[in-house]
Amino acid sequence: MRIVILESAQAVSHRAADIMCELLNDKPNAVLGLATGGTPLATYDELVVRYNQQEVSFAQATSFNLDEYVDMSPEHAQSYHTFMRENLFRHIDIDASNCHLPDGASDNHWRACEHYEQLIDQAGGIDLQLLGIGTDGHIAFNEPGSSLASRTRLKALTEQTRRDNARFFDSLEDVPRLAITMGIGTILEAHDIVLLATGAGKAGAVRAFVEGPVTAQVPASALQMHPNVTVLLDEDAASWLVRTDYYRQVEAVQRSLET
Ligand code: PGA
């Protein structure tokens, strides 16, 4: 894993946008894996800025989001469909018919999960998957204990995740208990993965997945098995890591090789 420690959350979002724009400029019909939550918001804002400055186009791109709440209509204010529409899709030139999220409102959840996997396959797989991380170490809604080989499926949210997400709802009671999520096995098939973590609240989860063992108890630790993962951290999220001097040294060498 390439561990990149940056001076601020803003620098994290700029670096993430750099990586996404570079991909789209090389491969305009790239397949993007997108994430919701507080962390990627600044990256989406930066992508909109760059789109408005005509530095990037999404006209030929396809996207797949990681997850969606179950039994919530796509029009619901807190659905991830709405989140993506309001925070990214409606501000850029991506074709709405190429933007995919799991169908949490389907009357056959099992079919909806299988169909989502098929759509990803038909698109040729995900070129670049953007990820956040939960305070419990989850990626997408793969909560601790998720099989490291899991595919898109229904998952019950932990109480910790429900409490973390309650800030987006009127009350904790309103936070859904179930979601459809890409599995860890699905995520690991992406060609490249960029995980973003900012703020001191993520320091424990970051330490566990970067420097701890690979374990289903810390779903993000499965990323240690993937050959192309970049972890973008601000100083606070990196503050519990032990080997930071080495990561900074490697990053300096890497940057000099790239320029
Ligand atoms: P956050 O969520 O970006 O809102 O902290 C991350 C996650 O739960 O994956």
Coordinates of C-alpha atoms and ligand atoms in Angstrom, one line a residue:
M1 CA 0.0 0.0 0.0
R2 CA 1.2 3.5 -0.8
I3 CA 0.6 5.5 2.4
V4 CA 0.5 9.2 1.6
I5 CA 0.4 11.6 4.6
L6 CA -0.7 15.1 3.5
E7 CA -0.8 18.4 5.5
S8 CA -4.6 18.8 5.5
A9 CA -8.0 17.3 4.6
Q10 CA -8.0 19.8 1.6
A11 CA -4.7 18.4 0.4
V12 CA -6.2 14.9 0.6
S13 CA -9.2 15.9 -1.6
H14 CA -6.9 17.7 -4.1
R15 CA -4.7 14.6 -4.4
A16 CA -7.7 12.3 -4.8
A17 CA -9.0 14.7 -7.6
D18 CA -5.6 14.6 -9.3
I19 CA -5.7 10.8 -9.4
M20 CA -9.2 10.7 -10.8
C21 CA -8.6 13.4 -13.4
E22 CA -5.4 11.8 -14.5
L23 CA -7.3 8.6 -15.1
L24 CA -10.1 10.3 -17.0
N25 CA -7.7 12.2 -19.1
D26 CA -5.9 9.0 -20.0
K27 CA -9.0 6.9 -20.4
P28 CA -12.2 9.0 -20.9
N29 CA -14.5 6.0 -20.7
A30 CA -13.1 4.9 -17.4
V31 CA -15.3 3.1 -14.9
L32 CA -15.2 4.9 -11.5
G33 CA -16.1 3.3 -8.2
L34 CA -17.6 6.0 -6.0
A35 CA -18.2 6.4 -2.3
T36 CA -20.6 8.4 -0.2
G37 CA -20.1 9.9 3.3
G38 CA -18.6 13.0 4.7
T39 CA -15.0 12.3 3.6
P40 CA -15.3 12.2 -0.2
L41 CA -17.5 15.4 -0.3
A42 CA -14.4 17.7 -0.6
T43 CA -13.1 15.5 -3.5
Y44 CA -16.4 15.8 -5.3
D45 CA -16.3 19.6 -4.8
E46 CA -12.8 19.7 -6.3
L47 CA -13.9 17.5 -9.3
V48 CA -16.7 20.0 -10.0
V49 CA -14.2 22.9 -9.9
R50 CA -11.9 21.1 -12.3
Y51 CA -14.9 20.2 -14.6
N52 CA -15.9 23.9 -14.6
Q53 CA -12.4 24.8 -15.5
Q54 CA -12.6 22.3 -18.4
E55 CA -9.7 20.3 -17.0
V56 CA -11.7 17.0 -17.0
S57 CA -14.8 15.6 -18.6
F58 CA -17.0 12.7 -17.4
A59 CA -19.0 12.5 -20.6
Q60 CA -17.9 9.0 -21.5
A61 CA -17.3 7.7 -17.9
T62 CA -19.4 5.1 -16.1
S63 CA -19.8 5.0 -12.3
F64 CA -20.7 2.4 -9.7
N65 CA -21.4 3.4 -6.1
L66 CA -20.4 1.1 -3.2
D67 CA -23.7 0.9 -1.4
E68 CA -27.3 2.1 -0.8
Y69 CA -29.7 1.8 2.1
V70 CA -32.4 -0.8 1.9
D71 CA -36.1 0.1 1.6
M72 CA -35.3 3.7 0.9
S73 CA -36.6 5.3 -2.3
P74 CA -33.9 6.8 -4.6
E75 CA -35.7 10.2 -4.1
H76 CA -35.4 10.1 -0.3
A77 CA -33.3 13.0 0.9
Q78 CA -30.9 10.7 2.7
S79 CA -30.6 8.0 0.0
Y80 CA -27.2 7.6 -1.6
H81 CA -28.8 8.2 -5.0
T82 CA -29.7 11.7 -3.8
F83 CA -26.3 12.2 -2.2
M84 CA -24.5 11.5 -5.5
R85 CA -27.0 13.5 -7.6
E86 CA -26.8 16.5 -5.4
N87 CA -23.1 16.5 -4.6
L88 CA -21.6 15.4 -7.9
F89 CA -23.7 14.1 -10.8
R90 CA -25.9 17.1 -11.4
H91 CA -22.8 19.4 -11.5
I92 CA -20.8 17.6 -14.2
D93 CA -21.4 16.1 -17.7
I94 CA -21.7 12.5 -16.7
D95 CA -24.6 10.7 -18.5
A96 CA -27.1 9.8 -15.8
S97 CA -27.8 6.5 -17.5
N98 CA -24.2 5.5 -16.8
C99 CA -24.4 6.2 -13.1
H100 CA -25.2 3.1 -11.1
L101 CA -26.0 2.5 -7.4
P102 CA -27.4 -0.6 -5.9
D103 CA -31.2 -0.7 -5.9
G104 CA -32.1 -0.6 -2.3
A105 CA -35.8 -0.1 -3.1
S106 CA -36.2 -3.4 -5.1
D107 CA -38.7 -5.9 -4.0
N108 CA -36.2 -8.7 -4.6
H109 CA -32.9 -7.7 -2.8
W110 CA -31.1 -10.9 -3.8
R111 CA -31.8 -10.3 -7.5
A112 CA -30.8 -6.6 -7.1
C113 CA -27.4 -7.7 -5.7
E114 CA -26.8 -10.3 -8.4
H115 CA -27.8 -7.7 -11.1
Y116 CA -25.4 -5.2 -9.7
E117 CA -22.5 -7.6 -9.9
Q118 CA -23.5 -8.4 -13.5
L119 CA -23.6 -4.7 -14.4
I120 CA -20.0 -4.2 -13.1
D121 CA -18.8 -7.2 -15.1
Q122 CA -20.6 -6.0 -18.2
A123 CA -18.8 -2.6 -17.8
G124 CA -15.5 -4.4 -17.8
G125 CA -14.8 -4.0 -14.1
I126 CA -13.9 -0.9 -12.1
D127 CA -10.8 1.0 -13.0
L128 CA -10.5 3.1 -9.9
Q129 CA -12.4 2.6 -6.7
L130 CA -12.7 5.5 -4.2
L131 CA -13.2 4.4 -0.6
G132 CA -13.7 6.0 2.8
I133 CA -13.3 4.0 6.0
G134 CA -15.7 3.7 9.0
T135 CA -14.5 4.2 12.5
D136 CA -15.1 0.5 13.0
G137 CA -12.8 -0.3 10.0
H138 CA -15.6 -1.0 7.5
I139 CA -15.2 -0.3 3.8
A140 CA -18.5 0.4 2.0
F141 CA -21.0 -1.3 4.5
N142 CA -18.8 -4.4 5.0
E143 CA -18.9 -4.4 8.7
P144 CA -16.4 -6.2 11.0
G145 CA -16.8 -10.0 10.5
S146 CA -17.6 -9.6 6.8
S147 CA -16.1 -12.3 4.6
L148 CA -13.0 -11.0 2.9
A149 CA -14.4 -12.8 -0.3
S150 CA -17.9 -11.4 0.0
R151 CA -19.8 -10.1 -3.0
T152 CA -22.6 -7.6 -3.3
R153 CA -25.2 -8.5 -0.7
L154 CA -27.5 -7.3 2.1
K155 CA -25.7 -6.3 5.2
A156 CA -27.0 -5.2 8.7
L157 CA -25.3 -2.0 9.9
T158 CA -23.6 -2.0 13.3
E159 CA -24.9 0.2 16.0
Q160 CA -21.6 2.2 15.7
T161 CA -22.2 2.8 12.0
R162 CA -25.8 3.8 12.6
R163 CA -24.7 6.3 15.3
D164 CA -21.9 7.7 13.0
N165 CA -24.5 8.2 10.3
A166 CA -27.2 9.6 12.5
R167 CA -25.9 13.1 11.9
F168 CA -27.4 12.9 8.4
F169 CA -30.9 12.0 9.8
D170 CA -33.4 13.6 12.2
S171 CA -32.8 10.9 14.8
L172 CA -30.9 7.6 15.3
E173 CA -34.3 5.8 15.0
D174 CA -34.5 7.0 11.4
V175 CA -31.1 5.5 10.3
P176 CA -31.8 2.4 8.3
R177 CA -30.6 -1.0 9.7
L178 CA -29.9 -2.7 6.4
A179 CA -28.0 -1.8 3.2
I180 CA -27.0 -3.4 -0.1
T181 CA -23.2 -3.2 -0.3
M182 CA -20.5 -4.3 -2.7
G183 CA -18.6 -7.1 -1.0
I184 CA -15.0 -7.0 -0.1
G185 CA -14.3 -9.5 -2.9
T186 CA -16.0 -7.1 -5.3
I187 CA -14.0 -4.1 -4.1
L188 CA -10.7 -6.1 -4.4
E189 CA -11.4 -6.7 -8.1
A190 CA -11.0 -2.9 -8.9
H191 CA -7.8 -2.2 -10.8
D192 CA -6.8 0.6 -8.5
I193 CA -8.1 1.7 -5.1
V194 CA -7.8 5.0 -3.4
L195 CA -8.8 5.2 0.3
L196 CA -9.4 8.6 1.9
A197 CA -9.3 9.2 5.7
T198 CA -9.3 12.5 7.4
G199 CA -9.7 13.6 11.0
A200 CA -8.6 12.1 14.4
G201 CA -11.7 10.0 14.6
K202 CA -10.3 7.7 11.9
A203 CA -6.8 7.3 13.5
G204 CA -7.6 4.0 15.2
A205 CA -9.2 2.4 12.2
V206 CA -6.3 3.6 10.0
R207 CA -3.7 2.2 12.4
A208 CA -5.6 -1.1 12.5
F209 CA -5.9 -1.6 8.8
V210 CA -2.5 -0.3 7.7
E211 CA -0.3 -1.8 10.4
G212 CA -2.4 -4.6 12.0
P213 CA -3.1 -8.1 10.7
V214 CA -5.4 -8.9 7.8
T215 CA -8.6 -9.9 9.5
A216 CA -12.3 -9.9 8.9
Q217 CA -12.6 -7.9 12.1
V218 CA -11.1 -4.9 10.3
P219 CA -12.6 -5.2 6.8
A220 CA -10.3 -2.5 5.3
S221 CA -7.2 -4.7 6.2
A222 CA -8.2 -6.8 3.2
L223 CA -6.7 -4.0 1.1
Q224 CA -3.2 -5.3 2.2
M225 CA -3.9 -8.1 -0.3
H226 CA -4.4 -5.7 -3.2
P227 CA -1.4 -4.6 -5.4
N228 CA -2.5 -1.0 -6.2
V229 CA -3.9 0.8 -3.2
T230 CA -3.1 4.4 -2.3
V231 CA -4.1 5.6 1.1
L232 CA -4.5 9.4 1.4
L233 CA -4.4 10.6 5.0
D234 CA -4.3 14.0 6.7
E235 CA -2.0 14.4 9.7
D236 CA -4.8 13.6 12.2
A237 CA -5.9 10.4 10.5
A238 CA -2.3 9.3 10.3
S239 CA -1.5 10.2 14.0
W240 CA -1.7 6.7 15.4
L241 CA 0.6 5.1 12.7
V242 CA 3.9 3.9 14.0
R243 CA 6.0 3.8 10.7
T244 CA 5.3 7.3 9.5
D245 CA 8.9 8.2 8.9
Y246 CA 9.3 5.3 6.5
Y247 CA 6.0 6.2 4.7
R248 CA 7.2 9.8 4.2
Q249 CA 10.6 8.6 3.0
V250 CA 9.0 6.1 0.5
E251 CA 6.6 8.8 -0.7
A252 CA 9.5 11.3 -1.3
V253 CA 11.3 8.7 -3.4
Q254 CA 8.2 7.7 -5.3
R255 CA 7.4 11.4 -6.1
S256 CA 10.9 12.0 -7.4
L257 CA 10.7 8.9 -9.6
E258 CA 7.4 10.1 -11.0
T259 CA 8.7 13.6 -11.9
Ligands
PGA1 P1 -17.5 9.2 6.5 O1 -17.9 7.7 6.3 O2 -16.8 9.6 5.3 O3 -18.8 9.9 6.6 O4 -16.7 9.3 7.7 C1 -16.9 6.8 5.8 C2 -17.5 5.4 5.8 O5 -18.4 5.1 6.6 O6 -17.1 4.6 5.0

